Short mmCIF file of C-alpha atoms and ligand atoms in Angstrom, two decimals:
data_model
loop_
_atom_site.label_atom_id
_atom_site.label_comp_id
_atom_site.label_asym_id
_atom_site.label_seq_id
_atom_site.Cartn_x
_atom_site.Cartn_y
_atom_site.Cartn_z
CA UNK F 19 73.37 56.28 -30.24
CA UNK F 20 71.57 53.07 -28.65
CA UNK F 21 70.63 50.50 -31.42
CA UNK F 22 67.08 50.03 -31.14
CA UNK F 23 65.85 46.45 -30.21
CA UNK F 24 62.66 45.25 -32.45
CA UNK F 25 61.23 42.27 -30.11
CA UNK F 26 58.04 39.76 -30.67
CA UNK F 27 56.09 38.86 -28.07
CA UNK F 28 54.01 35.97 -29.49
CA UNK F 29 52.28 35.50 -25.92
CA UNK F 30 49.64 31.99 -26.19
CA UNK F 31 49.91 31.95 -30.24
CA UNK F 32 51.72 29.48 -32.76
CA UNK F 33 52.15 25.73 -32.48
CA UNK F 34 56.14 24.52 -33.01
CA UNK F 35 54.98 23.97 -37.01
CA UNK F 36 53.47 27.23 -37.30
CA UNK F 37 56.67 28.64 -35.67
CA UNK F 38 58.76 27.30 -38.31
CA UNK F 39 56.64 28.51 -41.13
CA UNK F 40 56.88 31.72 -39.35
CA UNK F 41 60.64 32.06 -39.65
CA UNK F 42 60.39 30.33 -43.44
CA UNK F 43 58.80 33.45 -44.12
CA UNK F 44 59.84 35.98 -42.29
CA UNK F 45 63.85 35.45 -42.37
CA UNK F 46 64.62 35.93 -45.72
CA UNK F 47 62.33 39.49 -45.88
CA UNK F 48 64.42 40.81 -43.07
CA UNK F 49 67.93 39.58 -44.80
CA UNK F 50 70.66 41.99 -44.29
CA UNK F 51 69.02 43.96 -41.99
CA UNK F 52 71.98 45.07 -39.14
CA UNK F 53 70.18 48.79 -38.11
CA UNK F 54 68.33 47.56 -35.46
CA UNK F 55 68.55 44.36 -32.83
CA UNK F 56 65.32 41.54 -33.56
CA UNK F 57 64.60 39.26 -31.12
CA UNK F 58 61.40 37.21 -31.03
CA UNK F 59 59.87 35.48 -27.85
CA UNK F 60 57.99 32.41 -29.08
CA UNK F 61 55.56 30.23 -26.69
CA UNK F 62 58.11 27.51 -24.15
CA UNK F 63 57.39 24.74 -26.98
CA UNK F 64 58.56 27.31 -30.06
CA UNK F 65 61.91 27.93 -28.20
CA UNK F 66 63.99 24.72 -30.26
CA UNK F 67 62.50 25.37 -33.18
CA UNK F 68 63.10 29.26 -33.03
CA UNK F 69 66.77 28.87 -32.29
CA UNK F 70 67.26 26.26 -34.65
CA UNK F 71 65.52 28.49 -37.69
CA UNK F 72 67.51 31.47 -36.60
CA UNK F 73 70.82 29.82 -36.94
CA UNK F 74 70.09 30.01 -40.44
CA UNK F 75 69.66 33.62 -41.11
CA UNK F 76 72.30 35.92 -42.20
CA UNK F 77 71.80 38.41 -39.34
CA UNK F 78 71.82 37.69 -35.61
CA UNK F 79 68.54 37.27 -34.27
CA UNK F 80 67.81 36.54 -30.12
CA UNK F 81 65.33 34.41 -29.40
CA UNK F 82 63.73 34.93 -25.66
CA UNK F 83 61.17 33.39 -23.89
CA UNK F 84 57.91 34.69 -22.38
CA UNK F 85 58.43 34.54 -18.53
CA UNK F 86 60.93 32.63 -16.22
CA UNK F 87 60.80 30.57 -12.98
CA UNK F 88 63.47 32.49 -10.41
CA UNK F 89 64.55 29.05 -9.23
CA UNK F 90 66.24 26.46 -10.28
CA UNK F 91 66.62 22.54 -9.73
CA UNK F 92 63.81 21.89 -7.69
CA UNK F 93 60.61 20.47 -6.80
CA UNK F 94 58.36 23.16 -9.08
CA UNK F 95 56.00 21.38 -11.14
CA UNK F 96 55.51 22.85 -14.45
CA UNK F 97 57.77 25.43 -14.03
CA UNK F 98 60.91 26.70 -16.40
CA UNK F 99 64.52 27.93 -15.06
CA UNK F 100 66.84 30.49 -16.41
CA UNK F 101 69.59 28.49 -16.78
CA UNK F 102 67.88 25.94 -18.67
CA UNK F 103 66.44 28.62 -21.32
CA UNK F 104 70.09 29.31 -21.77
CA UNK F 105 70.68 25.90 -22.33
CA UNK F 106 68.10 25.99 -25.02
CA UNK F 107 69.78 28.45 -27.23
CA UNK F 108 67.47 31.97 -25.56
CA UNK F 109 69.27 35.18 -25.52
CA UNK F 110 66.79 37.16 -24.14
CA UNK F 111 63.38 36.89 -21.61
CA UNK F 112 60.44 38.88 -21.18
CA UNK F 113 59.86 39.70 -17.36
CA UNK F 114 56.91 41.33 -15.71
CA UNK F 115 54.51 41.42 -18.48
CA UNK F 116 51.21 43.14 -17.54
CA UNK F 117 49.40 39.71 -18.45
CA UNK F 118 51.64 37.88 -15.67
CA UNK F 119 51.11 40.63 -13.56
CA UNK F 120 47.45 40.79 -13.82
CA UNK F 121 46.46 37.20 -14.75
CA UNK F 122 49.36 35.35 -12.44
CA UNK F 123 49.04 38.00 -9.79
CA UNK F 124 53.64 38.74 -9.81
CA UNK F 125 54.51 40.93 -7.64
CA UNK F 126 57.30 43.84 -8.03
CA UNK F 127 59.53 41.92 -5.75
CA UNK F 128 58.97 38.60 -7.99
CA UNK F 129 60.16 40.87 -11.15
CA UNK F 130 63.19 41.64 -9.10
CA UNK F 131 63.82 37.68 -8.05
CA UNK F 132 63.70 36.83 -11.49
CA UNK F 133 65.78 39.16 -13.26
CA UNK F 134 68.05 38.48 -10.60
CA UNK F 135 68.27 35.21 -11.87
CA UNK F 136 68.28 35.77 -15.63
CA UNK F 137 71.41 37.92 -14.92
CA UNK F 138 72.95 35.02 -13.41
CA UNK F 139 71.95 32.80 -16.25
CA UNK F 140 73.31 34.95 -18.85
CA UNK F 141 70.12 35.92 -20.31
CA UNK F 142 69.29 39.91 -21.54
CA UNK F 143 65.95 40.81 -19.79
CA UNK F 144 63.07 42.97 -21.55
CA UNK F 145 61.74 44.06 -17.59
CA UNK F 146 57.85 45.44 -18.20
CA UNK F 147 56.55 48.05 -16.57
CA UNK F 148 53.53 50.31 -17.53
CA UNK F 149 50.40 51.60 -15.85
CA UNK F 150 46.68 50.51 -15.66
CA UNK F 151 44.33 53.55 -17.12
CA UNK F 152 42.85 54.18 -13.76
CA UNK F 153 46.48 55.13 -12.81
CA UNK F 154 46.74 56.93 -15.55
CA UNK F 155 43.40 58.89 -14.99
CA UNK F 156 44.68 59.64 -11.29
CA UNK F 157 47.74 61.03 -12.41
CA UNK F 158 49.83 57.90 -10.91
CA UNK F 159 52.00 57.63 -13.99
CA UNK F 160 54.80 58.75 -12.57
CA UNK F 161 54.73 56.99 -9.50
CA UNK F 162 53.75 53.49 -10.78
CA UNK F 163 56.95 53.55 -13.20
CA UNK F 164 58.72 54.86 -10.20
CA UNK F 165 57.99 51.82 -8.24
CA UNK F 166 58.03 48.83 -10.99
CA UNK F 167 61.69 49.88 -11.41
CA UNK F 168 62.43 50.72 -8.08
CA UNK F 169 61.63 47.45 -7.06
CA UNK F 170 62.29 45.34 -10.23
CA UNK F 171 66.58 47.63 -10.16
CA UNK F 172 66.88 46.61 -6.21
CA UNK F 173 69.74 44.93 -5.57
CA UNK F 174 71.47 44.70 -8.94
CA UNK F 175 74.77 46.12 -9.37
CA UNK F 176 75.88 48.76 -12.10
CA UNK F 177 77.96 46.55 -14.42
CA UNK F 178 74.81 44.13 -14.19
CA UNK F 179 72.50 47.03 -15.72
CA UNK F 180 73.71 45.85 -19.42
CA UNK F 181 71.51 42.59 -19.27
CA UNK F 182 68.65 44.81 -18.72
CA UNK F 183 66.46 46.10 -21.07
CA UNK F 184 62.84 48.00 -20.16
CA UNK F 185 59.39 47.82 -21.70
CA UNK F 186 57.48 50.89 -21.08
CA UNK F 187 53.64 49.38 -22.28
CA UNK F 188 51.05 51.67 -21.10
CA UNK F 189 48.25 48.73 -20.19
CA UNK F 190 45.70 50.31 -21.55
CA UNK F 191 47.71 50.21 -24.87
CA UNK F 192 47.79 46.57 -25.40
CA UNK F 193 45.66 44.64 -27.72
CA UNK F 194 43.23 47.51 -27.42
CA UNK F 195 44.25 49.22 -30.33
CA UNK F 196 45.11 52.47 -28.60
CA UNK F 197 48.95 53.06 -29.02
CA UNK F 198 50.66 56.17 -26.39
CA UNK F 199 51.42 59.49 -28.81
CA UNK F 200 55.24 59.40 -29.53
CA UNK F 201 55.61 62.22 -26.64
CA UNK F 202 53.40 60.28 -24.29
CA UNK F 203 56.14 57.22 -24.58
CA UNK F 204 58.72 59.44 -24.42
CA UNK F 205 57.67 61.62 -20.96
CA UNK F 206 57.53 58.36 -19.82
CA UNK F 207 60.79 56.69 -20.87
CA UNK F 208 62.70 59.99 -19.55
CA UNK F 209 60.83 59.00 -16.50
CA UNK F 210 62.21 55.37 -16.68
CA UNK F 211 65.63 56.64 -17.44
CA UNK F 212 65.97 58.74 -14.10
CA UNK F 213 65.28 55.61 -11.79
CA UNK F 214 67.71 53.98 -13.88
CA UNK F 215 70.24 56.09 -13.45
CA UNK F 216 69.45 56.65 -9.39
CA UNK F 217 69.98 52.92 -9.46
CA UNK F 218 72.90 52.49 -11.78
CA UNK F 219 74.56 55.85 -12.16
CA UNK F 220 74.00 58.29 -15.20
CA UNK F 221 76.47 55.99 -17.58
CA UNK F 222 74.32 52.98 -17.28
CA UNK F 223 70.75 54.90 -17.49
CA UNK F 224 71.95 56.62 -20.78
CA UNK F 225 72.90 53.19 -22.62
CA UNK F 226 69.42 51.62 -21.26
CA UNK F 227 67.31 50.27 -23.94
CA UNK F 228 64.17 51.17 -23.43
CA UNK F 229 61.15 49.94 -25.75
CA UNK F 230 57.27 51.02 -25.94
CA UNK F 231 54.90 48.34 -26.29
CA UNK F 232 51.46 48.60 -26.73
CA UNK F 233 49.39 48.38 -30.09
CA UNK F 234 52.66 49.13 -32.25
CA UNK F 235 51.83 48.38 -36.21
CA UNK F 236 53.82 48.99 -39.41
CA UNK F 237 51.66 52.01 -39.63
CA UNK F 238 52.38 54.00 -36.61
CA UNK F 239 56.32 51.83 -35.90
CA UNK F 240 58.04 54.79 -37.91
CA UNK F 241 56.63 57.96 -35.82
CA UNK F 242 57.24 55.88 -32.66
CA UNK F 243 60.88 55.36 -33.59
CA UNK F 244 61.22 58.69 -34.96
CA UNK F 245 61.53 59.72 -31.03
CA UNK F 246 64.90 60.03 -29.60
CA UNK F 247 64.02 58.47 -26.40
CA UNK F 248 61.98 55.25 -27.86
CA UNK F 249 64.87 52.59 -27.90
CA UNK F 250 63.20 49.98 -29.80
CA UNK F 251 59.31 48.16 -29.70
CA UNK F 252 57.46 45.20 -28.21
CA UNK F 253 55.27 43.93 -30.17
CA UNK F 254 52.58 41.64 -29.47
CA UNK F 255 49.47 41.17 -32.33
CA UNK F 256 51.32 42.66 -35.37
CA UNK F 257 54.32 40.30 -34.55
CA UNK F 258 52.41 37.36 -35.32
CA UNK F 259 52.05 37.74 -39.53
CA UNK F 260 55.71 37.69 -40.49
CA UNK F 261 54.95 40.52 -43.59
CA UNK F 262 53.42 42.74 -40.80
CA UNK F 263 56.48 42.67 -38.51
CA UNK F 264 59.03 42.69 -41.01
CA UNK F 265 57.71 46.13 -41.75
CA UNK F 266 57.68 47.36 -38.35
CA UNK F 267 61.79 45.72 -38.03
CA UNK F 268 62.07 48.18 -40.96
CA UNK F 269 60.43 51.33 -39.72
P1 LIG R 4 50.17 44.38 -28.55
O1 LIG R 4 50.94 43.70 -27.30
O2 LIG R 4 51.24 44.81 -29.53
O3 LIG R 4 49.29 43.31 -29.10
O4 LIG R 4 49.43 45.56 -28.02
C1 LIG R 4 52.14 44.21 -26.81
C2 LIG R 4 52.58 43.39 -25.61
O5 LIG R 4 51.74 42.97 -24.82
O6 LIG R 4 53.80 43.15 -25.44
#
């Protein structure tokens, strides 16, 4: 049995105050809670104050960031390195989101360079992939998953495939209020799986996390879980009221 990971995404929301109320809130209705993994993924400036609020809970909780610079001690303006978000107290980073896709214009071969280096640094990935609805429509599915972990897997060893977790989120699932049926996620995830394993061997692919993201709420978290092949959620909107995703932590 995988234990399912339950992560935030916060994306562009919550100052480091709000943050704090946040975990004020939201620790002590999750307390005792050991079924499932919880991670959250606060804004750059949230990261202190996240790991500092989660040293007080009673149950281990990984904070990640958002997105990750591949290098590292160098002349990159504005920019944030792996191994200094493991110096900050992250477990965990989000890679490849659609929004960074689409809004920052990365590339499947800038996924790969910085998972690359979160491996080095330590750090447990959450690697996105997901299609656009045109691709969808076209009956690309398939072959857009194919690629994104094609080309985000290249290069990695086996025993490396433990830092990785995947995000299937169908694009036109997020913040749209649309969420994939149950079977939908899982078609896909079994499709996810396979390049896993033809990267990493059949023992790898079959402990692979694999979360759906996209328009996940306490109200439709329990079905999604229900599925064998859903691994866990990422969860943008409904992560941001700590009542809302305390429910969907407890499916
Ligand atoms: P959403 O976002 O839950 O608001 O749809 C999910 C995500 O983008 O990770």
């Amino acid at each position: 049995m995988r234990k399912k990971v339950i992560a935030a995404n916060w994306k562009l929301y919550k100052t480091p105050a709000e943050a704090r109320e946040f975990f004020r809130a939201f620790l002590p209705m999750i307390s005792g809670h050991t079924r499932d993994e919880v991670v959250i993924c606060p804004p750059y400036v949230d990261i202190y104050v996240a790991v500092e609020e989660v040293r007080k809970s009673d149950i281990t909780i990984g904070v990640g960031a958002q997105n990750v610079n591949a290098q590292h001690a160098c002349a990159l303006t504005g920019e944030i390195s792996a191994p200094m978000l493991r110096a900050a107290g992250c477990t965990h980073v989000i890679i490849g989101h659609s929004e960074r896709r689409q809004f920052f214009h990365e590339t499947d071969d800038l996924v790969n360079a910085k998972l690359k280096a979160a491996i080095a640094a330590g750090l447990i990935s959450i690697v996105c992939v997901g299609e656009v609805i045109e691709e969808r429509e076209a009956g690309l599915t398939e072959d857009v998953l194919r690629r994104q972990c094609t080309r985000a897997f290249a290069e990695i060893a086996a025993d490396q495939a433990r830092a990785i977790t995947v995000a299937y989120e169908p694009v036109w699932a997020i913040g749209t209020g649309k969420t994939a049926t149950p079977q939908l996620a899982a078609e896909a995830h079994r499709v996810i799986r396979a390049q896993a394993a033809e990267a990493f061997g059949d023992e790898a692919a079959e402990g692979l996390r694999i979360l759906y993201g996209g328009s996940v709420k306490p109200e439709n978290a329990a079905s999604l879980m229900a599925e064998e092949e859903i691994d866990g959620a990422l969860v943008g909107g409904a992560s941001l009221d700590p009542k809302s995703f305390a429910a969907i932590v407890k499916y």
